[in-house]
Tab-separated table of C-alpha atoms in Angstrom:
chain	number	residue	atom	x	y	z
I	1	UNK	CA	-9.419	-17.050	6.031
I	2	UNK	CA	-6.244	-18.637	4.748
I	3	UNK	CA	-3.631	-15.893	4.586
I	4	UNK	CA	-1.440	-17.704	7.103
I	5	UNK	CA	-1.789	-21.080	5.450
I	6	UNK	CA	-0.917	-19.877	1.975
I	7	UNK	CA	1.947	-17.566	2.817
I	8	UNK	CA	3.612	-19.306	5.768
I	9	UNK	CA	6.097	-21.144	3.574
I	10	UNK	CA	7.066	-17.871	1.921
I	11	UNK	CA	7.120	-15.722	5.058
I	12	UNK	CA	10.796	-16.109	5.759
I	13	UNK	CA	11.677	-15.623	2.100
I	14	UNK	CA	9.750	-12.347	2.205
I	15	UNK	CA	11.690	-11.297	5.304
I	16	UNK	CA	14.918	-12.174	3.553
I	17	UNK	CA	13.930	-10.225	0.458
I	18	UNK	CA	13.253	-7.279	2.732
I	19	UNK	CA	16.739	-7.611	4.172
I	20	UNK	CA	18.311	-7.746	0.743
I	21	UNK	CA	16.350	-4.767	-0.521
I	22	UNK	CA	17.304	-2.807	2.569
I	23	UNK	CA	20.927	-3.394	1.708
I	24	UNK	CA	20.440	-2.372	-1.921
I	25	UNK	CA	18.199	0.674	-1.569
I	26	UNK	CA	19.398	3.627	0.476
I	27	UNK	CA	16.523	6.069	1.000
I	28	UNK	CA	16.274	9.465	2.590
I	29	UNK	CA	13.215	11.335	3.788
I	30	UNK	CA	12.276	14.919	4.510
I	31	UNK	CA	9.192	16.510	5.979
I	32	UNK	CA	7.542	18.434	3.178
I	33	UNK	CA	4.737	19.937	5.244
I	34	UNK	CA	3.812	19.499	8.920
I	35	UNK	CA	0.976	20.504	11.240
I	36	UNK	CA	-1.755	18.792	9.211
I	37	UNK	CA	-4.865	17.117	10.632
I	38	UNK	CA	-5.489	13.615	9.268
I	39	UNK	CA	-4.670	14.012	5.569
I	40	UNK	CA	-6.791	11.424	3.764
I	41	UNK	CA	-5.998	11.784	0.067
I	42	UNK	CA	-2.846	13.058	-1.629
I	43	UNK	CA	-2.584	13.088	-5.421
I	44	UNK	CA	-0.084	14.567	-7.832
I	45	UNK	CA	-1.871	17.226	-9.864
I	46	UNK	CA	-1.336	18.277	-13.486
I	47	UNK	CA	-0.025	21.605	-12.144
I	48	UNK	CA	2.836	19.700	-10.441
I	49	UNK	CA	1.421	20.412	-7.001
I	50	UNK	CA	0.217	17.877	-4.446
I	51	UNK	CA	-3.537	18.095	-3.961
I	52	UNK	CA	-4.703	17.001	-0.514
I	53	UNK	CA	-7.854	16.409	1.500
I	54	UNK	CA	-7.915	16.487	5.291
I	55	UNK	CA	-10.631	14.602	7.034
I	56	UNK	CA	-12.097	17.588	8.882
I	57	UNK	CA	-13.093	19.167	5.556
I	58	UNK	CA	-10.181	21.068	4.021
I	59	UNK	CA	-8.812	20.770	0.472
I	60	UNK	CA	-5.380	22.233	-0.251
I	61	UNK	CA	-2.571	22.428	-2.779
I	62	UNK	CA	0.988	21.855	-1.556
I	63	UNK	CA	4.118	23.084	-3.306
I	64	UNK	CA	6.378	19.995	-3.494
I	65	UNK	CA	9.544	22.084	-3.405
I	66	UNK	CA	8.785	24.487	-0.563
I	67	UNK	CA	5.941	22.768	1.293
I	68	UNK	CA	3.848	25.934	1.077
I	69	UNK	CA	0.182	25.053	1.577
I	70	UNK	CA	-2.706	26.901	-0.047
I	71	UNK	CA	-6.226	26.176	1.136
I	72	UNK	CA	-8.703	26.067	-1.770
I	73	UNK	CA	-11.852	24.786	-0.045
I	74	UNK	CA	-13.285	24.409	3.462
I	75	UNK	CA	-16.439	22.288	3.784
I	76	UNK	CA	-18.461	23.016	6.953
I	77	UNK	CA	-21.001	20.382	5.867
I	78	UNK	CA	-18.489	17.576	6.438
I	79	UNK	CA	-19.280	15.304	9.379
I	80	UNK	CA	-15.996	14.265	11.002
I	81	UNK	CA	-16.474	11.603	13.651
I	82	UNK	CA	-14.703	8.282	14.052
I	83	UNK	CA	-13.570	7.337	10.545
I	84	UNK	CA	-16.110	9.694	8.951
I	85	UNK	CA	-15.186	12.900	7.196
I	86	UNK	CA	-13.799	14.217	3.918
I	87	UNK	CA	-12.141	11.277	2.205
I	88	UNK	CA	-11.279	10.654	-1.458
I	89	UNK	CA	-10.581	13.096	-4.271
I	90	UNK	CA	-9.815	12.844	-7.972
I	91	UNK	CA	-9.205	15.400	-10.735
I	92	UNK	CA	-10.745	15.191	-14.187
I	93	UNK	CA	-8.360	13.495	-16.682
I	94	UNK	CA	-8.595	16.591	-18.882
I	95	UNK	CA	-8.261	19.010	-15.985
I	96	UNK	CA	-5.629	21.092	-17.715
I	97	UNK	CA	-4.665	21.097	-21.384
I	98	UNK	CA	-1.999	23.160	-23.105
I	99	UNK	CA	-3.433	22.290	-26.519
I	100	UNK	CA	-5.945	24.927	-27.680
I	101	UNK	CA	-8.037	22.398	-29.584
I	102	UNK	CA	-8.546	20.291	-26.444
I	103	UNK	CA	-10.923	21.851	-23.917
I	104	UNK	CA	-10.159	22.027	-20.197
I	105	UNK	CA	-12.434	20.466	-17.626
I	106	UNK	CA	-11.135	21.912	-14.335
I	107	UNK	CA	-13.293	19.608	-12.229
I	108	UNK	CA	-12.440	18.109	-8.846
I	109	UNK	CA	-14.518	15.252	-7.425
I	110	UNK	CA	-14.858	14.783	-3.647
I	111	UNK	CA	-16.549	12.185	-1.459
I	112	UNK	CA	-17.452	12.852	2.165
I	113	UNK	CA	-19.763	12.135	5.099
I	114	UNK	CA	-22.526	14.546	6.086
I	115	UNK	CA	-25.628	14.529	8.257
I	116	UNK	CA	-25.660	13.616	11.944
I	117	UNK	CA	-23.845	11.036	14.038
I	118	UNK	CA	-27.107	9.118	14.360
I	119	UNK	CA	-27.873	9.289	10.637
I	120	UNK	CA	-24.767	9.944	8.559
I	121	UNK	CA	-24.710	9.744	4.783
I	122	UNK	CA	-22.083	9.838	2.042
I	123	UNK	CA	-22.187	12.035	-1.036
I	124	UNK	CA	-20.068	12.649	-4.140
I	125	UNK	CA	-19.749	16.252	-5.308
I	126	UNK	CA	-18.059	17.861	-8.304
I	127	UNK	CA	-16.366	21.233	-7.863
I	128	UNK	CA	-14.859	23.625	-10.405
I	129	UNK	CA	-11.361	24.974	-9.850
I	130	UNK	CA	-10.850	28.647	-10.626
I	131	UNK	CA	-8.657	31.411	-9.197
I	132	UNK	CA	-7.137	29.057	-6.648
I	133	UNK	CA	-10.550	28.122	-5.237
I	134	UNK	CA	-13.052	25.314	-5.579
I	135	UNK	CA	-16.624	26.433	-6.120
I	136	UNK	CA	-19.826	25.700	-8.081
I	137	UNK	CA	-20.634	22.373	-6.371
I	138	UNK	CA	-22.715	19.823	-8.271
I	139	UNK	CA	-24.005	16.800	-6.364
I	140	UNK	CA	-23.562	13.605	-8.375
I	141	UNK	CA	-24.754	11.138	-5.748
I	142	UNK	CA	-25.985	11.458	-2.162
I	143	UNK	CA	-27.807	9.616	0.616
I	144	UNK	CA	-25.482	6.619	0.531
I	145	UNK	CA	-25.653	5.116	4.040
I	146	UNK	CA	-22.616	6.014	6.143
I	147	UNK	CA	-21.361	4.949	9.531
I	148	UNK	CA	-18.780	5.629	12.222
I	149	UNK	CA	-16.465	3.352	10.238
I	150	UNK	CA	-16.216	1.342	6.998
I	151	UNK	CA	-17.112	4.193	4.641
I	152	UNK	CA	-14.412	3.623	1.987
I	153	UNK	CA	-13.774	5.821	-0.057
I	154	UNK	CA	-11.331	6.202	-2.957
I	155	UNK	CA	-12.082	7.654	-6.380
I	156	UNK	CA	-10.585	7.006	-9.814
I	157	UNK	CA	-11.625	8.228	-13.271
I	158	UNK	CA	-10.977	6.051	-16.299
I	159	UNK	CA	-9.352	8.411	-18.821
I	160	UNK	CA	-10.556	6.285	-21.739
I	161	UNK	CA	-14.294	6.437	-21.163
I	162	UNK	CA	-14.544	9.094	-18.427
I	163	UNK	CA	-16.297	6.895	-15.900
I	164	UNK	CA	-15.842	7.378	-12.154
I	165	UNK	CA	-15.022	4.413	-9.887
I	166	UNK	CA	-15.873	4.659	-6.179
I	167	UNK	CA	-14.896	2.280	-3.361
I	168	UNK	CA	-17.684	1.992	-0.780
I	169	UNK	CA	-17.352	0.227	2.562
I	170	UNK	CA	-20.151	-1.822	4.097
I	171	UNK	CA	-20.892	1.007	6.598
I	172	UNK	CA	-20.462	-1.485	9.452
I	173	UNK	CA	-23.377	-3.666	8.239
I	174	UNK	CA	-21.610	-6.651	6.730
I	175	UNK	CA	-24.682	-8.197	5.048
I	176	UNK	CA	-24.933	-5.189	2.734
I	177	UNK	CA	-21.841	-6.370	0.866
I	178	UNK	CA	-23.755	-9.373	-0.568
I	179	UNK	CA	-26.914	-7.382	-1.293
I	180	UNK	CA	-26.889	-6.059	-4.852
I	181	UNK	CA	-29.656	-3.614	-3.962
I	182	UNK	CA	-27.308	-1.814	-1.576
I	183	UNK	CA	-24.474	0.494	-2.682
I	184	UNK	CA	-22.420	-0.372	0.413
I	185	UNK	CA	-19.679	-2.977	0.318
I	186	UNK	CA	-19.206	-2.365	-3.403
I	187	UNK	CA	-17.036	-0.717	-5.981
I	188	UNK	CA	-19.310	1.570	-7.966
I	189	UNK	CA	-19.001	2.923	-11.508
I	190	UNK	CA	-20.825	5.981	-12.838
I	191	UNK	CA	-20.672	8.529	-15.613
I	192	UNK	CA	-19.228	11.908	-14.720
I	193	UNK	CA	-22.713	13.433	-14.683
I	194	UNK	CA	-23.826	10.912	-12.053
I	195	UNK	CA	-25.791	8.637	-14.374
I	196	UNK	CA	-25.380	4.874	-14.664
I	197	UNK	CA	-23.258	3.627	-17.601
I	198	UNK	CA	-25.167	1.404	-19.976
I	199	UNK	CA	-22.438	-1.270	-19.884
I	200	UNK	CA	-22.414	-1.747	-16.107
I	201	UNK	CA	-22.813	-5.433	-15.227
I	202	UNK	CA	-26.146	-5.269	-13.385
I	203	UNK	CA	-28.386	-3.200	-15.624
I	204	UNK	CA	-29.704	-0.083	-13.939
I	205	UNK	CA	-27.196	-0.266	-11.077
I	206	UNK	CA	-23.997	1.551	-10.130
I	207	UNK	CA	-22.474	-1.722	-8.861
I	208	UNK	CA	-19.265	-2.792	-10.595
I	209	UNK	CA	-18.061	-5.380	-8.055
I	210	UNK	CA	-19.389	-6.554	-4.694
I	211	UNK	CA	-18.554	-8.475	-1.539
I	212	UNK	CA	-16.202	-5.811	-0.153
I	213	UNK	CA	-15.708	-4.890	3.511
I	214	UNK	CA	-13.851	-1.574	3.495
I	215	UNK	CA	-11.741	-0.942	0.369
I	216	UNK	CA	-9.260	1.821	1.177
I	217	UNK	CA	-6.942	1.962	-1.833
I	218	UNK	CA	-7.468	2.154	-5.597
I	219	UNK	CA	-5.006	2.379	-8.480
I	220	UNK	CA	-4.874	1.252	-12.098
I	221	UNK	CA	-1.749	-0.045	-13.853
I	222	UNK	CA	-1.161	-2.294	-16.857
I	223	UNK	CA	-4.892	-1.995	-17.517
I	224	UNK	CA	-5.604	-3.698	-14.167
I	225	UNK	CA	-7.646	-2.216	-11.315
I	226	UNK	CA	-6.039	-2.916	-7.917
I	227	UNK	CA	-7.766	-2.262	-4.610
I	228	UNK	CA	-6.592	-2.675	-1.012
I	229	UNK	CA	-9.162	-3.691	1.579
I	230	UNK	CA	-9.385	-3.806	5.369
I	231	UNK	CA	-10.168	-7.186	6.854
I	232	UNK	CA	-11.656	-7.681	10.342
I	233	UNK	CA	-9.128	-9.233	12.754
I	234	UNK	CA	-7.568	-11.256	9.909
I	235	UNK	CA	-7.021	-11.040	6.193
I	236	UNK	CA	-6.409	-7.554	4.888
I	237	UNK	CA	-6.411	-7.943	1.115
I	238	UNK	CA	-5.012	-6.664	-2.163
I	239	UNK	CA	-7.452	-7.484	-4.947
I	240	UNK	CA	-7.635	-7.233	-8.707
I	241	UNK	CA	-11.079	-5.847	-9.511
I	242	UNK	CA	-13.092	-7.468	-12.286
I	243	UNK	CA	-16.425	-6.402	-13.723
I	244	UNK	CA	-19.402	-8.015	-12.021
I	245	UNK	CA	-17.415	-10.227	-9.654
I	246	UNK	CA	-17.989	-11.153	-6.028
I	247	UNK	CA	-15.138	-10.753	-3.501
I	248	UNK	CA	-16.722	-12.808	-0.756
I	249	UNK	CA	-17.218	-10.601	2.301
I	250	UNK	CA	-18.624	-11.424	4.839
I	251	UNK	CA	-18.727	-15.109	3.907
I	252	UNK	CA	-15.064	-15.286	2.913
I	253	UNK	CA	-12.009	-13.751	4.544
I	254	UNK	CA	-8.894	-13.833	2.413
I	255	UNK	CA	-8.465	-17.021	0.411
I	256	UNK	CA	-11.134	-19.647	-0.160
I	257	UNK	CA	-9.650	-22.381	1.997
I	258	UNK	CA	-12.023	-23.170	4.871
I	259	UNK	CA	-14.774	-25.720	4.058
I	260	UNK	CA	-17.624	-23.199	4.227
I	261	UNK	CA	-15.590	-20.670	2.258
I	262	UNK	CA	-14.806	-23.186	-0.473
I	263	UNK	CA	-18.486	-23.947	-0.901
I	264	UNK	CA	-19.449	-20.268	-1.008
I	265	UNK	CA	-16.639	-19.448	-3.449
I	266	UNK	CA	-17.663	-22.221	-5.833
I	267	UNK	CA	-21.315	-21.202	-5.742
I	268	UNK	CA	-20.636	-17.464	-6.130
I	269	UNK	CA	-17.568	-17.360	-8.398
I	270	UNK	CA	-15.575	-15.470	-5.750
I	271	UNK	CA	-12.314	-13.761	-6.698
I	272	UNK	CA	-9.454	-14.492	-4.297
I	273	UNK	CA	-6.953	-11.752	-3.354
I	274	UNK	CA	-3.452	-11.667	-4.825
I	275	UNK	CA	-2.061	-10.817	-1.374
I	276	UNK	CA	-3.368	-10.775	2.171
I	277	UNK	CA	-2.103	-10.030	5.648
I	278	UNK	CA	-2.712	-11.777	8.958
I	279	UNK	CA	-2.299	-10.164	11.463
I	280	UNK	CA	-3.950	-7.252	9.723
I	281	UNK	CA	-1.949	-4.117	8.921
I	282	UNK	CA	-4.898	-1.834	8.010
I	283	UNK	CA	-3.926	-1.613	4.348
I	284	UNK	CA	-4.677	1.914	3.137
I	285	UNK	CA	-3.659	3.958	0.072
I	286	UNK	CA	-1.859	2.396	-2.886
I	287	UNK	CA	-0.055	3.618	-5.981
I	288	UNK	CA	1.890	2.044	-8.844
I	289	UNK	CA	5.637	2.692	-9.142
I	290	UNK	CA	7.488	2.231	-12.433
I	291	UNK	CA	10.248	4.858	-12.395
I	292	UNK	CA	14.022	4.726	-12.600
I	293	UNK	CA	14.651	6.971	-9.595
I	294	UNK	CA	14.213	4.106	-7.109
I	295	UNK	CA	15.005	1.253	-9.462
I	296	UNK	CA	14.298	-1.539	-6.940
I	297	UNK	CA	10.692	-0.376	-6.794
I	298	UNK	CA	9.988	-0.574	-10.526
I	299	UNK	CA	6.845	-2.471	-11.468
I	300	UNK	CA	5.545	-2.469	-7.888
I	301	UNK	CA	2.397	-1.611	-6.016
I	302	UNK	CA	3.350	0.643	-3.108
I	303	UNK	CA	0.931	0.291	-0.193
I	304	UNK	CA	0.859	2.244	3.061
I	305	UNK	CA	-0.517	0.782	6.281
I	306	UNK	CA	-2.252	2.422	9.203
I	307	UNK	CA	-1.995	-0.164	11.981
I	308	UNK	CA	1.127	-1.648	10.406
I	309	UNK	CA	2.740	1.822	10.278
I	310	UNK	CA	4.859	1.029	7.234
I	311	UNK	CA	5.224	1.272	3.495
I	312	UNK	CA	4.972	-2.078	1.713
I	313	UNK	CA	6.523	-2.657	-1.706
I	314	UNK	CA	4.692	-5.395	-3.615
I	315	UNK	CA	6.734	-6.415	-6.639
I	316	UNK	CA	4.487	-7.479	-9.514
I	317	UNK	CA	4.945	-10.205	-12.068
I	318	UNK	CA	5.370	-8.909	-15.594
I	319	UNK	CA	1.665	-9.392	-16.453
I	320	UNK	CA	0.770	-7.711	-13.155
I	321	UNK	CA	-1.489	-10.497	-11.901
I	322	UNK	CA	0.744	-11.870	-9.128
I	323	UNK	CA	2.916	-10.583	-6.288
I	324	UNK	CA	6.437	-11.994	-6.570
I	325	UNK	CA	7.949	-10.372	-3.466
I	326	UNK	CA	7.068	-8.146	-0.545
I	327	UNK	CA	9.366	-5.638	1.172
I	328	UNK	CA	8.632	-3.434	4.193
I	329	UNK	CA	10.020	0.083	4.709
I	330	UNK	CA	9.897	2.626	7.558
I	331	UNK	CA	8.209	0.204	9.984
I	332	UNK	CA	7.139	2.258	13.000
I	333	UNK	CA	9.260	5.241	11.971
I	334	UNK	CA	6.477	7.697	11.125
I	335	UNK	CA	3.442	6.107	12.768
I	336	UNK	CA	0.222	5.460	10.889
I	337	UNK	CA	0.391	5.997	7.131
I	338	UNK	CA	-2.802	6.839	5.222
I	339	UNK	CA	-1.955	7.631	1.592
I	340	UNK	CA	0.769	7.812	-1.015
I	341	UNK	CA	1.404	9.594	-4.305
I	342	UNK	CA	4.247	9.730	-6.820
I	343	UNK	CA	5.670	12.609	-8.848
I	344	UNK	CA	6.436	12.228	-12.570
I	345	UNK	CA	10.169	12.034	-11.784
I	346	UNK	CA	9.677	9.146	-9.333
I	347	UNK	CA	9.726	10.877	-5.947
I	348	UNK	CA	7.369	9.286	-3.444
I	349	UNK	CA	5.201	11.157	-0.951
I	350	UNK	CA	3.488	9.550	2.047
I	351	UNK	CA	0.914	11.085	4.405
I	352	UNK	CA	0.719	10.209	8.090
I	353	UNK	CA	-2.543	9.706	9.980
I	354	UNK	CA	-1.532	9.972	13.612
I	355	UNK	CA	-4.320	12.417	14.537
I	356	UNK	CA	-7.112	10.136	13.339
I	357	UNK	CA	-8.066	9.014	16.861
I	358	UNK	CA	-6.164	5.750	16.720
I	359	UNK	CA	-2.622	7.022	16.513
I	360	UNK	CA	-0.148	8.669	18.845
I	361	UNK	CA	0.581	12.130	17.444
I	362	UNK	CA	4.186	13.214	17.435
I	363	UNK	CA	5.592	16.709	17.320
I	364	UNK	CA	4.726	18.183	13.913
I	365	UNK	CA	2.037	15.641	13.046
I	366	UNK	CA	0.362	15.104	10.771
I	367	UNK	CA	2.741	15.502	7.842
I	368	UNK	CA	3.574	14.705	4.233
I	369	UNK	CA	6.990	13.070	3.845
I	370	UNK	CA	9.078	12.996	0.690
I	371	UNK	CA	11.009	9.784	-0.064
I	372	UNK	CA	13.981	9.850	-2.453
I	373	UNK	CA	17.153	7.806	-2.941
I	374	UNK	CA	20.077	8.621	-0.708
I	375	UNK	CA	23.204	9.962	-2.374
I	376	UNK	CA	25.057	7.009	-0.812
I	377	UNK	CA	25.700	4.353	-3.437
I	378	UNK	CA	26.212	0.731	-2.608
I	379	UNK	CA	29.818	0.667	-3.739
I	380	UNK	CA	30.450	3.620	-1.433
I	381	UNK	CA	29.121	1.703	1.568
I	382	UNK	CA	31.498	2.384	4.432
I	383	UNK	CA	30.222	-0.589	6.443
I	384	UNK	CA	32.136	-3.017	4.266
I	385	UNK	CA	29.095	-5.244	3.793
I	386	UNK	CA	29.345	-4.858	0.043
I	387	UNK	CA	32.840	-6.394	0.142
I	388	UNK	CA	31.940	-9.738	1.761
I	389	UNK	CA	33.304	-12.700	-0.196
I	390	UNK	CA	31.712	-16.153	0.201
I	391	UNK	CA	33.373	-19.299	-1.185
I	392	UNK	CA	33.008	-22.028	-2.313
I	393	UNK	CA	29.303	-21.861	-3.062
I	394	UNK	CA	27.862	-24.510	-3.528
I	395	UNK	CA	29.841	-26.290	-0.752
I	396	UNK	CA	29.889	-29.723	0.838
I	397	UNK	CA	31.864	-29.507	4.117
I	398	UNK	CA	33.076	-25.956	4.724
I	399	UNK	CA	32.184	-22.515	3.434
I	400	UNK	CA	34.249	-19.394	4.094
I	401	UNK	CA	33.002	-15.868	4.755
I	402	UNK	CA	35.685	-13.299	4.100
I	403	UNK	CA	34.302	-10.270	5.911
I	404	UNK	CA	37.293	-8.048	5.315
I	405	UNK	CA	37.676	-5.001	7.510
I	406	UNK	CA	34.303	-5.024	9.257
I	407	UNK	CA	34.813	-4.061	12.864
I	408	UNK	CA	33.746	-6.129	15.866
I	409	UNK	CA	30.145	-4.899	16.046
I	410	UNK	CA	28.341	-7.358	13.792
I	411	UNK	CA	26.313	-10.587	13.821
I	412	UNK	CA	26.283	-13.423	11.296
I	413	UNK	CA	23.317	-15.820	11.211
I	414	UNK	CA	22.570	-18.979	9.216
I	415	UNK	CA	18.937	-19.920	8.431
I	416	UNK	CA	17.256	-22.776	6.638
I	417	UNK	CA	14.637	-22.144	3.946
I	418	UNK	CA	11.764	-22.287	6.483
I	419	UNK	CA	13.276	-19.538	8.598
I	420	UNK	CA	14.747	-21.658	11.381
I	421	UNK	CA	17.980	-20.230	12.720
I	422	UNK	CA	20.669	-22.887	12.338
I	423	UNK	CA	23.648	-21.093	13.821
I	424	UNK	CA	24.771	-17.677	14.940
I	425	UNK	CA	28.241	-16.133	14.974
I	426	UNK	CA	29.041	-13.084	17.049
I	427	UNK	CA	31.802	-10.639	16.251
I	428	UNK	CA	35.239	-11.814	17.307
I	429	UNK	CA	38.889	-11.556	16.541
I	430	UNK	CA	38.884	-13.474	13.264
I	431	UNK	CA	38.189	-11.552	10.074
I	432	UNK	CA	37.286	-14.786	8.265
I	433	UNK	CA	34.462	-17.001	9.435
I	434	UNK	CA	34.000	-20.651	8.555
I	435	UNK	CA	30.759	-22.610	8.664
I	436	UNK	CA	31.248	-26.339	8.748
I	437	UNK	CA	27.682	-27.126	7.775
I	438	UNK	CA	26.663	-28.026	11.332
I	439	UNK	CA	23.929	-26.577	13.505
I	440	UNK	CA	24.304	-25.223	17.034
I	441	UNK	CA	24.263	-28.800	18.365
I	442	UNK	CA	27.146	-29.776	16.060
I	443	UNK	CA	24.873	-31.947	13.929
I	444	UNK	CA	25.524	-31.734	10.195
I	445	UNK	CA	22.586	-30.258	8.309
I	446	UNK	CA	21.060	-31.799	5.210
I	447	UNK	CA	21.845	-30.687	1.692
I	448	UNK	CA	19.680	-27.856	0.397
I	449	UNK	CA	19.295	-24.078	0.342
I	450	UNK	CA	20.335	-21.951	3.312
I	451	UNK	CA	20.777	-18.235	3.884
I	452	UNK	CA	23.413	-16.214	5.651
I	453	UNK	CA	22.547	-12.826	7.065
I	454	UNK	CA	25.117	-10.284	8.247
I	455	UNK	CA	23.872	-7.466	10.467
I	456	UNK	CA	26.106	-4.448	10.941
I	457	UNK	CA	24.476	-1.570	12.812
I	458	UNK	CA	21.324	-0.879	10.719
I	459	UNK	CA	22.713	-2.440	7.549
I	460	UNK	CA	21.925	-5.973	6.448
I	461	UNK	CA	23.578	-8.202	3.876
I	462	UNK	CA	21.951	-11.411	2.655
I	463	UNK	CA	23.257	-14.266	0.538
I	464	UNK	CA	21.977	-17.681	-0.506
I	465	UNK	CA	24.071	-20.750	0.288
I	466	UNK	CA	23.784	-24.155	-1.390
I	467	UNK	CA	24.941	-27.203	0.570
I	468	UNK	CA	25.587	-30.470	-1.210
I	469	UNK	CA	26.413	-33.889	0.191
I	470	UNK	CA	24.499	-35.280	3.178
C-alpha cells in the first residue's frame, strides 16, 4: 500500500527534475496516422514499418514516413466489449533474415478475447505473414478465462531460447492471482509451439510469476524483464519480473509496509515494485530508450498512462534495478495513451486510446504520434532562461539572480527540499533579483538545500541553492 509513504520525501524532487528536463529537452510532435479505433499494440517491425493492433480486431502496418496504413488482418471472432478485444502482438525474432543460411520464420503472435459477454475467453494464435496478409492461424493456447476487464495482455519472445512470455490479468477475480492452478493473474512462459518449457519454475505449468492484478506493459532491457501493472484505487506498479516469484496481489498493494502486508511478504517471498503511483495513473505500455536522438532519455523506461494521460520517463540506475528519477511529458495534451514503440534511430511513437470507452475522443482520434527533438537548441533559447546567472552559491546572507533581458512576464519561486514554497517574486522593473535568505514572513531560513524555479511562459529553469550560516 505504501507508495505515498515511500515516495513522499522524493515527490518534490521528482517535480523539480521534471522542470529541469523540460528546460533541457525541446520536443516536437506530429500526427503520423489518425482516425484509428483504440490502437492497443504498436511495435517497430523488422521491415521498418509500425505494426499495430486495434481492439476491435484489425491488424495493420503503418508507414512511419507517410502514415499510410495497410490492413493485413481482420478478425471477426474478436469479442470487443469493455476492456476486451484484440490486445497484444509480437513478431518472431527471426521474422525476416537477409542471410541465406538463416531461415525466416514470418510468424506473428496475437492474443485476444473471444466467446460471449457472459462467457468470454482469451486465446493466443500464431499467424503467418505472406503477400501483405496474415493467414494460416495456429492456436497455441485457448480457453483462458476472460472478463470485461483485467485481461492483460502483452507478449514478448525471448530471442535466446525462443520462449513466449504472456502477461495475464486476474480477469476481475482477484483470488486467482494467488492460485497457481489458475493462469490468470500471472506472467506465463511457453514454447513457440504452445508447449510448456521444461525449465519453468512449477513443473508442468505455464506460470512464470504470480500475484499480478492486470499487467499492461512488458519490455526487456539489460537482461531484465520489466512489467507495468494496474493497481486498484492505489498503487500502480513497475516491477522487475523474476522466475517463480510472487508479486503479492491481492494481499499486497505496492510496497510491503502495512502490518498485514509485511507478514504476507515475509511468508511468501514477495517482490516489491521498483516504482509505484498513488493516485493511480493506469500505467500501460512500456519500452526501453537508449538512443542518442533524445539524449536526456537514455537508459530510461518510457511508460505511457491511460488515466494519467502522459508519458513518463523513468531514468534507470546503471544496473537497471532502480529508478533514479521520474519525468512527465505531454500531461493531458493527447488524452489517454495506450502504447509506445521506438524506431532504430530513436524516434518515439505513442498511441492514444481515447475511443476505449473511458476517454473523450478528439477530432482525429485515435492516432499514432511521432515524438522527436525540436530543432531549437538550448543555447538558441530566445526566452533568455539559459542566460540566468546566480551568485554566490553557496551563500550565507544574500544571493543574486541576474536574469538579464527577460521581459516582465515571469515568476521566480524559492522552495525548500520538501517542496514548501518559501518565497515568490513576480516580474518587476529590476533585472536583478536578490534573495536575502528570508521567507515570506521575513524570517531567516535555516542552512540547507533550496531550489529556485523561474517560469517564463511555458519554459522553466531550475537551479539548486545552498545556504550556509544559520
